[in-house]
């Protein structure tokens, strides 16, 4: 359905003789955060405490990877057919966050959160430093998967934007993070600068 909507948007631009400079593809967050998150973490008192490597491989390295590759291929074909050329596609990972249990204030949105803290609590992780470290490991795994995609020759027109270390996870992190997953207005400004820097490199 999203691809059909994207097709309509491309055709609308073409009717106005506008060729997009780049296409932004954002996704994968729902696969690693939310109700499914707890299955990615072994219990803190388990002999194999920490992230569940087998589940991470199945979700991030296989399911999300294949989804990205499928959508990127479809968008690339569409642009070649309708525009006669490949359009740069920007994809991005996620920054390190603090799983402190904050969701959207007032329960706004379809998935109001929190997205990480309930899973950590369910699996016995009360130490915030341990939670942050495990979250960083998962974010690194997701970013590595995206880097692997753009390293393939068929996706040489795809640009990966590394957003890690854009925002703080130190004692003042709430200035950058509005909740567990979304930046504040100031935080979004710094994230935006990362995208702008890549766009500036495009012809």
PDB file of C-alpha atoms in Angstrom:
ATOM      1  CA  UNK A   1       0.000   0.000   0.000  1.00  0.00           C
ATOM      2  CA  UNK A   2       2.804   2.428   0.812  1.00  0.00           C
ATOM      3  CA  UNK A   3       4.487   1.627  -2.499  1.00  0.00           C
ATOM      4  CA  UNK A   4       1.249   2.384  -4.358  1.00  0.00           C
ATOM      5  CA  UNK A   5       0.999   5.718  -2.557  1.00  0.00           C
ATOM      6  CA  UNK A   6       4.633   6.423  -3.404  1.00  0.00           C
ATOM      7  CA  UNK A   7       3.925   5.677  -7.082  1.00  0.00           C
ATOM      8  CA  UNK A   8       1.094   8.188  -7.090  1.00  0.00           C
ATOM      9  CA  UNK A   9       3.334  10.821  -5.547  1.00  0.00           C
ATOM     10  CA  UNK A  10       6.058  10.235  -8.153  1.00  0.00           C
ATOM     11  CA  UNK A  11       3.521  10.504 -10.978  1.00  0.00           C
ATOM     12  CA  UNK A  12       2.139  13.713  -9.481  1.00  0.00           C
ATOM     13  CA  UNK A  13       5.642  15.208  -9.457  1.00  0.00           C
ATOM     14  CA  UNK A  14       6.265  14.132 -13.046  1.00  0.00           C
ATOM     15  CA  UNK A  15       3.101  15.867 -14.194  1.00  0.00           C
ATOM     16  CA  UNK A  16       4.626  19.044 -12.753  1.00  0.00           C
ATOM     17  CA  UNK A  17       7.994  18.316 -14.431  1.00  0.00           C
ATOM     18  CA  UNK A  18       9.673  17.846 -11.045  1.00  0.00           C
ATOM     19  CA  UNK A  19      12.344  15.192 -10.540  1.00  0.00           C
ATOM     20  CA  UNK A  20      13.082  14.558  -6.853  1.00  0.00           C
ATOM     21  CA  UNK A  21      16.637  15.102  -5.673  1.00  0.00           C
ATOM     22  CA  UNK A  22      16.408  12.106  -3.344  1.00  0.00           C
ATOM     23  CA  UNK A  23      13.972   9.717  -1.706  1.00  0.00           C
ATOM     24  CA  UNK A  24      13.896   9.119   2.058  1.00  0.00           C
ATOM     25  CA  UNK A  25      13.078   5.607   3.239  1.00  0.00           C
ATOM     26  CA  UNK A  26      12.566   5.267   6.977  1.00  0.00           C
ATOM     27  CA  UNK A  27      11.579   2.030   8.657  1.00  0.00           C
ATOM     28  CA  UNK A  28      12.378  -0.936  10.826  1.00  0.00           C
ATOM     29  CA  UNK A  29      11.800   0.715  14.184  1.00  0.00           C
ATOM     30  CA  UNK A  30       8.600  -1.183  14.915  1.00  0.00           C
ATOM     31  CA  UNK A  31      10.453  -4.462  14.393  1.00  0.00           C
ATOM     32  CA  UNK A  32      12.960  -3.806  17.178  1.00  0.00           C
ATOM     33  CA  UNK A  33      10.877  -1.763  19.638  1.00  0.00           C
ATOM     34  CA  UNK A  34       7.467  -2.196  21.192  1.00  0.00           C
ATOM     35  CA  UNK A  35       5.622  -5.323  22.234  1.00  0.00           C
ATOM     36  CA  UNK A  36       8.102  -7.606  20.441  1.00  0.00           C
ATOM     37  CA  UNK A  37      11.160  -6.132  22.134  1.00  0.00           C
ATOM     38  CA  UNK A  38      11.194  -8.461  25.154  1.00  0.00           C
ATOM     39  CA  UNK A  39      11.773 -11.557  22.978  1.00  0.00           C
ATOM     40  CA  UNK A  40      15.114 -10.077  21.912  1.00  0.00           C
ATOM     41  CA  UNK A  41      16.419 -10.037  25.481  1.00  0.00           C
ATOM     42  CA  UNK A  42      17.320 -13.051  27.612  1.00  0.00           C
ATOM     43  CA  UNK A  43      16.412 -12.835  31.291  1.00  0.00           C
ATOM     44  CA  UNK A  44      18.925 -11.033  33.502  1.00  0.00           C
ATOM     45  CA  UNK A  45      19.258 -14.105  35.744  1.00  0.00           C
ATOM     46  CA  UNK A  46      19.743 -16.457  32.810  1.00  0.00           C
ATOM     47  CA  UNK A  47      23.172 -18.022  32.165  1.00  0.00           C
ATOM     48  CA  UNK A  48      22.949 -16.337  28.745  1.00  0.00           C
ATOM     49  CA  UNK A  49      21.803 -12.915  29.979  1.00  0.00           C
ATOM     50  CA  UNK A  50      21.868 -10.109  27.452  1.00  0.00           C
ATOM     51  CA  UNK A  51      20.544  -9.853  23.937  1.00  0.00           C
ATOM     52  CA  UNK A  52      19.235 -13.010  22.294  1.00  0.00           C
ATOM     53  CA  UNK A  53      21.594 -13.303  19.331  1.00  0.00           C
ATOM     54  CA  UNK A  54      19.470 -15.870  17.503  1.00  0.00           C
ATOM     55  CA  UNK A  55      16.348 -13.704  17.657  1.00  0.00           C
ATOM     56  CA  UNK A  56      18.303 -10.594  16.635  1.00  0.00           C
ATOM     57  CA  UNK A  57      19.685 -12.422  13.617  1.00  0.00           C
ATOM     58  CA  UNK A  58      16.237 -13.588  12.570  1.00  0.00           C
ATOM     59  CA  UNK A  59      14.598 -10.196  13.031  1.00  0.00           C
ATOM     60  CA  UNK A  60      17.287  -7.690  12.009  1.00  0.00           C
ATOM     61  CA  UNK A  61      19.683  -9.597   9.767  1.00  0.00           C
ATOM     62  CA  UNK A  62      16.980 -11.529   7.948  1.00  0.00           C
ATOM     63  CA  UNK A  63      13.440 -10.125   8.191  1.00  0.00           C
ATOM     64  CA  UNK A  64      14.263  -6.400   8.277  1.00  0.00           C
ATOM     65  CA  UNK A  65      17.133  -6.818   5.801  1.00  0.00           C
ATOM     66  CA  UNK A  66      14.906  -8.603   3.294  1.00  0.00           C
ATOM     67  CA  UNK A  67      12.151  -6.015   3.763  1.00  0.00           C
ATOM     68  CA  UNK A  68      14.567  -3.162   3.080  1.00  0.00           C
ATOM     69  CA  UNK A  69      16.088  -4.912   0.063  1.00  0.00           C
ATOM     70  CA  UNK A  70      12.638  -5.647  -1.368  1.00  0.00           C
ATOM     71  CA  UNK A  71      11.366  -2.087  -0.980  1.00  0.00           C
ATOM     72  CA  UNK A  72      14.607  -0.537  -2.250  1.00  0.00           C
ATOM     73  CA  UNK A  73      14.493  -2.758  -5.330  1.00  0.00           C
ATOM     74  CA  UNK A  74      10.866  -1.859  -6.009  1.00  0.00           C
ATOM     75  CA  UNK A  75      11.486   1.887  -5.640  1.00  0.00           C
ATOM     76  CA  UNK A  76      14.571   1.665  -7.860  1.00  0.00           C
ATOM     77  CA  UNK A  77      12.650  -0.136 -10.618  1.00  0.00           C
ATOM     78  CA  UNK A  78       9.810   2.361 -10.369  1.00  0.00           C
ATOM     79  CA  UNK A  79      12.160   5.333 -10.792  1.00  0.00           C
ATOM     80  CA  UNK A  80      13.939   3.690 -13.707  1.00  0.00           C
ATOM     81  CA  UNK A  81      10.612   2.987 -15.426  1.00  0.00           C
ATOM     82  CA  UNK A  82       8.961   6.350 -14.761  1.00  0.00           C
ATOM     83  CA  UNK A  83      11.985   8.662 -14.723  1.00  0.00           C
ATOM     84  CA  UNK A  84      14.503   6.792 -16.841  1.00  0.00           C
ATOM     85  CA  UNK A  85      17.101   7.042 -14.105  1.00  0.00           C
ATOM     86  CA  UNK A  86      17.943   6.001 -10.580  1.00  0.00           C
ATOM     87  CA  UNK A  87      17.185   8.519  -7.844  1.00  0.00           C
ATOM     88  CA  UNK A  88      19.407   8.554  -4.733  1.00  0.00           C
ATOM     89  CA  UNK A  89      17.648   6.878  -1.821  1.00  0.00           C
ATOM     90  CA  UNK A  90      18.508   7.840   1.750  1.00  0.00           C
ATOM     91  CA  UNK A  91      18.139   5.321   4.545  1.00  0.00           C
ATOM     92  CA  UNK A  92      19.029   5.840   8.176  1.00  0.00           C
ATOM     93  CA  UNK A  93      19.592   3.952  11.379  1.00  0.00           C
ATOM     94  CA  UNK A  94      18.696   5.109  14.848  1.00  0.00           C
ATOM     95  CA  UNK A  95      20.605   6.877  17.578  1.00  0.00           C
ATOM     96  CA  UNK A  96      21.345   5.476  21.018  1.00  0.00           C
ATOM     97  CA  UNK A  97      18.466   6.148  23.402  1.00  0.00           C
ATOM     98  CA  UNK A  98      17.678   5.839  27.106  1.00  0.00           C
ATOM     99  CA  UNK A  99      15.025   3.205  27.964  1.00  0.00           C
ATOM    100  CA  UNK A 100      13.572   5.146  30.893  1.00  0.00           C
ATOM    101  CA  UNK A 101       9.908   4.263  30.382  1.00  0.00           C
ATOM    102  CA  UNK A 102       8.776   7.576  28.892  1.00  0.00           C
ATOM    103  CA  UNK A 103       6.236   7.395  26.077  1.00  0.00           C
ATOM    104  CA  UNK A 104       4.203  10.074  24.344  1.00  0.00           C
ATOM    105  CA  UNK A 105       2.670  12.350  26.961  1.00  0.00           C
ATOM    106  CA  UNK A 106      -1.028  11.639  27.246  1.00  0.00           C
ATOM    107  CA  UNK A 107      -0.772   8.434  25.204  1.00  0.00           C
ATOM    108  CA  UNK A 108      -0.661  10.192  21.822  1.00  0.00           C
ATOM    109  CA  UNK A 109      -0.433   8.076  18.683  1.00  0.00           C
ATOM    110  CA  UNK A 110      -1.112   4.492  17.663  1.00  0.00           C
ATOM    111  CA  UNK A 111       1.945   3.252  19.561  1.00  0.00           C
ATOM    112  CA  UNK A 112       2.189   5.669  22.513  1.00  0.00           C
ATOM    113  CA  UNK A 113       5.010   3.845  24.266  1.00  0.00           C
ATOM    114  CA  UNK A 114       7.026   3.187  26.259  1.00  0.00           C
ATOM    115  CA  UNK A 115       8.686   0.807  23.829  1.00  0.00           C
ATOM    116  CA  UNK A 116      11.789  -0.545  25.599  1.00  0.00           C
ATOM    117  CA  UNK A 117      11.452  -0.244  29.372  1.00  0.00           C
ATOM    118  CA  UNK A 118       8.574  -2.762  29.737  1.00  0.00           C
ATOM    119  CA  UNK A 119      10.648  -5.453  28.016  1.00  0.00           C
ATOM    120  CA  UNK A 120      13.685  -4.762  30.189  1.00  0.00           C
ATOM    121  CA  UNK A 121      11.540  -4.785  33.333  1.00  0.00           C
ATOM    122  CA  UNK A 122       9.881  -8.055  32.297  1.00  0.00           C
ATOM    123  CA  UNK A 123      13.309  -9.653  31.840  1.00  0.00           C
ATOM    124  CA  UNK A 124      14.691  -8.408  35.172  1.00  0.00           C
ATOM    125  CA  UNK A 125      16.922  -5.533  34.035  1.00  0.00           C
ATOM    126  CA  UNK A 126      16.610  -2.721  36.582  1.00  0.00           C
ATOM    127  CA  UNK A 127      20.071  -1.164  36.179  1.00  0.00           C
ATOM    128  CA  UNK A 128      19.815   1.754  33.735  1.00  0.00           C
ATOM    129  CA  UNK A 129      23.467   1.462  32.700  1.00  0.00           C
ATOM    130  CA  UNK A 130      22.901  -2.154  31.669  1.00  0.00           C
ATOM    131  CA  UNK A 131      19.725  -1.202  29.797  1.00  0.00           C
ATOM    132  CA  UNK A 132      21.562   1.545  27.919  1.00  0.00           C
ATOM    133  CA  UNK A 133      24.426  -0.803  27.015  1.00  0.00           C
ATOM    134  CA  UNK A 134      22.055  -3.475  25.667  1.00  0.00           C
ATOM    135  CA  UNK A 135      20.113  -0.848  23.731  1.00  0.00           C
ATOM    136  CA  UNK A 136      23.371   0.386  22.177  1.00  0.00           C
ATOM    137  CA  UNK A 137      24.252  -3.158  21.120  1.00  0.00           C
ATOM    138  CA  UNK A 138      20.880  -3.558  19.426  1.00  0.00           C
ATOM    139  CA  UNK A 139      21.130  -0.167  17.690  1.00  0.00           C
ATOM    140  CA  UNK A 140      24.629  -1.042  16.470  1.00  0.00           C
ATOM    141  CA  UNK A 141      23.302  -4.303  15.042  1.00  0.00           C
ATOM    142  CA  UNK A 142      20.537  -2.468  13.179  1.00  0.00           C
ATOM    143  CA  UNK A 143      22.970   0.098  11.763  1.00  0.00           C
ATOM    144  CA  UNK A 144      25.373  -2.626  10.667  1.00  0.00           C
ATOM    145  CA  UNK A 145      22.548  -4.306   8.767  1.00  0.00           C
ATOM    146  CA  UNK A 146      21.821  -1.059   6.900  1.00  0.00           C
ATOM    147  CA  UNK A 147      25.503  -0.590   6.092  1.00  0.00           C
ATOM    148  CA  UNK A 148      25.578  -4.108   4.652  1.00  0.00           C
ATOM    149  CA  UNK A 149      22.690  -3.189   2.351  1.00  0.00           C
ATOM    150  CA  UNK A 150      24.373  -0.131   0.854  1.00  0.00           C
ATOM    151  CA  UNK A 151      27.617  -2.058   0.425  1.00  0.00           C
ATOM    152  CA  UNK A 152      25.973  -4.315  -2.169  1.00  0.00           C
ATOM    153  CA  UNK A 153      26.639  -3.303  -5.778  1.00  0.00           C
ATOM    154  CA  UNK A 154      22.950  -3.257  -6.732  1.00  0.00           C
ATOM    155  CA  UNK A 155      22.332  -0.462  -4.223  1.00  0.00           C
ATOM    156  CA  UNK A 156      25.199   1.869  -5.060  1.00  0.00           C
ATOM    157  CA  UNK A 157      22.663   4.731  -5.321  1.00  0.00           C
ATOM    158  CA  UNK A 158      21.490   4.184  -1.733  1.00  0.00           C
ATOM    159  CA  UNK A 159      23.043   6.435   0.904  1.00  0.00           C
ATOM    160  CA  UNK A 160      23.146   5.335   4.541  1.00  0.00           C
ATOM    161  CA  UNK A 161      22.968   8.055   7.202  1.00  0.00           C
ATOM    162  CA  UNK A 162      24.529   7.139  10.546  1.00  0.00           C
ATOM    163  CA  UNK A 163      22.624   9.015  13.257  1.00  0.00           C
ATOM    164  CA  UNK A 164      24.468   7.531  16.208  1.00  0.00           C
ATOM    165  CA  UNK A 165      25.947   9.967  18.721  1.00  0.00           C
ATOM    166  CA  UNK A 166      23.805  12.817  17.412  1.00  0.00           C
ATOM    167  CA  UNK A 167      22.003  13.070  20.748  1.00  0.00           C
ATOM    168  CA  UNK A 168      23.088  12.751  24.356  1.00  0.00           C
ATOM    169  CA  UNK A 169      22.460   9.737  26.569  1.00  0.00           C
ATOM    170  CA  UNK A 170      24.262  11.362  29.512  1.00  0.00           C
ATOM    171  CA  UNK A 171      22.779  13.070  32.552  1.00  0.00           C
ATOM    172  CA  UNK A 172      21.207  15.816  30.417  1.00  0.00           C
ATOM    173  CA  UNK A 173      19.641  13.423  27.891  1.00  0.00           C
ATOM    174  CA  UNK A 174      16.102  14.741  28.392  1.00  0.00           C
ATOM    175  CA  UNK A 175      17.128  17.927  26.585  1.00  0.00           C
ATOM    176  CA  UNK A 176      17.621  15.782  23.477  1.00  0.00           C
ATOM    177  CA  UNK A 177      15.046  13.039  23.999  1.00  0.00           C
ATOM    178  CA  UNK A 178      11.305  13.735  24.380  1.00  0.00           C
ATOM    179  CA  UNK A 179      10.712  10.066  25.192  1.00  0.00           C
ATOM    180  CA  UNK A 180      12.410   6.684  24.722  1.00  0.00           C
ATOM    181  CA  UNK A 181      12.516   6.889  20.925  1.00  0.00           C
ATOM    182  CA  UNK A 182      11.782  10.430  19.733  1.00  0.00           C
ATOM    183  CA  UNK A 183      13.946  13.544  19.997  1.00  0.00           C
ATOM    184  CA  UNK A 184      12.917  16.912  21.362  1.00  0.00           C
ATOM    185  CA  UNK A 185      12.662  19.840  18.953  1.00  0.00           C
ATOM    186  CA  UNK A 186      16.312  20.669  19.611  1.00  0.00           C
ATOM    187  CA  UNK A 187      17.256  17.018  19.134  1.00  0.00           C
ATOM    188  CA  UNK A 188      15.401  16.847  15.831  1.00  0.00           C
ATOM    189  CA  UNK A 189      17.402  19.865  14.730  1.00  0.00           C
ATOM    190  CA  UNK A 190      20.660  17.979  15.146  1.00  0.00           C
ATOM    191  CA  UNK A 191      19.225  14.923  13.414  1.00  0.00           C
ATOM    192  CA  UNK A 192      18.097  17.138  10.534  1.00  0.00           C
ATOM    193  CA  UNK A 193      21.628  18.460  10.138  1.00  0.00           C
ATOM    194  CA  UNK A 194      22.862  14.901   9.476  1.00  0.00           C
ATOM    195  CA  UNK A 195      20.372  14.529   6.627  1.00  0.00           C
ATOM    196  CA  UNK A 196      21.171  17.978   5.251  1.00  0.00           C
ATOM    197  CA  UNK A 197      24.904  17.164   5.147  1.00  0.00           C
ATOM    198  CA  UNK A 198      24.240  14.123   2.953  1.00  0.00           C
ATOM    199  CA  UNK A 199      21.781  15.981   0.708  1.00  0.00           C
ATOM    200  CA  UNK A 200      24.411  18.654   0.138  1.00  0.00           C
ATOM    201  CA  UNK A 201      26.720  16.040  -1.386  1.00  0.00           C
ATOM    202  CA  UNK A 202      24.181  15.037  -4.038  1.00  0.00           C
ATOM    203  CA  UNK A 203      24.269  16.614  -7.515  1.00  0.00           C
TER     204      UNK A 203
END
